[in-house]
Coordinates of C-alpha atoms in Angstrom, one line a residue:
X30 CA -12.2 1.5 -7.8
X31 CA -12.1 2.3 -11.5
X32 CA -11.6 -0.1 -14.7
X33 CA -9.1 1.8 -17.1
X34 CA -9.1 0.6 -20.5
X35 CA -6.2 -0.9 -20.4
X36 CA -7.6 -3.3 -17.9
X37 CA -5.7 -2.0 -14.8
X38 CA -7.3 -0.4 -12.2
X39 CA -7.5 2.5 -9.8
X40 CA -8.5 3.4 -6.4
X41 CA -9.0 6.0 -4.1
X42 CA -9.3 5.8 -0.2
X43 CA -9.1 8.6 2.4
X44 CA -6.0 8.8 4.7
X45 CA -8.1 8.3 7.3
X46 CA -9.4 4.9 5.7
X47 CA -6.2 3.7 5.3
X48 CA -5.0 4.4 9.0
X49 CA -8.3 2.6 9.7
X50 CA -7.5 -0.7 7.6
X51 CA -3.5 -1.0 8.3
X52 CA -3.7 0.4 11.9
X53 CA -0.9 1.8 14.3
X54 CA 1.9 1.8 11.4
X55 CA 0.5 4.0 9.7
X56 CA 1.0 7.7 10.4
X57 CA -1.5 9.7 11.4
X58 CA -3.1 11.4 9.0
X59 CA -3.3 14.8 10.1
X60 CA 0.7 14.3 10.9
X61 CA 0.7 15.2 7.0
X62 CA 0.6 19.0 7.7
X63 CA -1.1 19.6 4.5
X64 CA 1.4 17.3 2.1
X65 CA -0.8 15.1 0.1
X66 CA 0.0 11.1 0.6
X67 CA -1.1 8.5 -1.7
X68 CA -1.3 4.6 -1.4
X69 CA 0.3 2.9 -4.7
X70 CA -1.4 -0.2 -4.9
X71 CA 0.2 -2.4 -7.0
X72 CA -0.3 -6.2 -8.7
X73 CA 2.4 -7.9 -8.7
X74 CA 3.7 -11.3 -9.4
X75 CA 6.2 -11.7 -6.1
X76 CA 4.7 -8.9 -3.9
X77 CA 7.7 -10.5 -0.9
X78 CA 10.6 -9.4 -3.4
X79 CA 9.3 -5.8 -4.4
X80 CA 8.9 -5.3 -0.8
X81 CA 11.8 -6.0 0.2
X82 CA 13.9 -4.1 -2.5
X83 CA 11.7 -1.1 -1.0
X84 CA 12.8 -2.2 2.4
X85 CA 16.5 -1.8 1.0
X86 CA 15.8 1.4 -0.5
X87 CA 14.9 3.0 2.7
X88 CA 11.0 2.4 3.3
X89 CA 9.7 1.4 6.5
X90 CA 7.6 -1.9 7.1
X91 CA 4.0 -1.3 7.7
X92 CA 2.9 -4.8 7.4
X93 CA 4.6 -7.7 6.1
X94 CA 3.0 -10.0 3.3
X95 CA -0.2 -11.7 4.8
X96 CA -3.2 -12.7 3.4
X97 CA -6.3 -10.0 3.8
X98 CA -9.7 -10.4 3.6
X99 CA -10.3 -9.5 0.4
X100 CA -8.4 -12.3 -0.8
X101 CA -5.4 -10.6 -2.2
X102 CA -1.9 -11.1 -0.6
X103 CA -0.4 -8.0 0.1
X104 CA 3.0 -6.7 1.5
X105 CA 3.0 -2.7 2.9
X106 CA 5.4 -0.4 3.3
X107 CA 6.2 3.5 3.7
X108 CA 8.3 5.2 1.4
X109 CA 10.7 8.4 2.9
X110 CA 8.3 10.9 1.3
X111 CA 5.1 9.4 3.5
X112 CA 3.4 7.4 0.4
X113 CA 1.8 3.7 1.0
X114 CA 3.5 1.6 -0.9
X115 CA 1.4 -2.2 -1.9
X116 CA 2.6 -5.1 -3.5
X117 CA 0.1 -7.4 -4.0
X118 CA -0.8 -10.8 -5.6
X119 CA -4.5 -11.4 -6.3
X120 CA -6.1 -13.9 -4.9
X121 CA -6.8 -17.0 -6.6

């Protein structure tokens, strides 16, 4: 995890640590065939409503909004190209 100047942040995990942390939902990495995925990781106000208007846009539910050890509150889903997409609230 990075700090960007702007004060946001970035991250990079491994498919494979991502399969690892969200489990069975998540496709298998070497499914991929060589196309690159990502996880979007994203801090958001109401995580439950952008992940439901990705729901409605055609992504699949990985893992519905639950509370995760790190103490952020996170919603995930799969977009048709194969991306992670995270909405998340940060813990208080």
């Amino acid at each position: 995890e990075f700090s960007l100047p702007d004060g946001s942040k970035i991250g990079f995990m491994p498919n494979a640590g991502i399969k690892q942390l969200l489990g069975d939902k998540f496709p298998d990495p070497a499914q991929a065939a060589g196309i690159p995925r990502a996880e979007i990781y994203l801090v958001v106000n109401d995580p439950l409503s952008y992940h439901q208007r990705a729901l409605e846009a055609g992504a699949l539910e990985i893992q519905s909004l639950q509370e995760m050890p790190w103490g952020d509150t996170v919603a995930y889903s799969l977009d048709p190209d194969g991306h992670v997409l995270a909405f998340a609230k940060g813990g208080e």
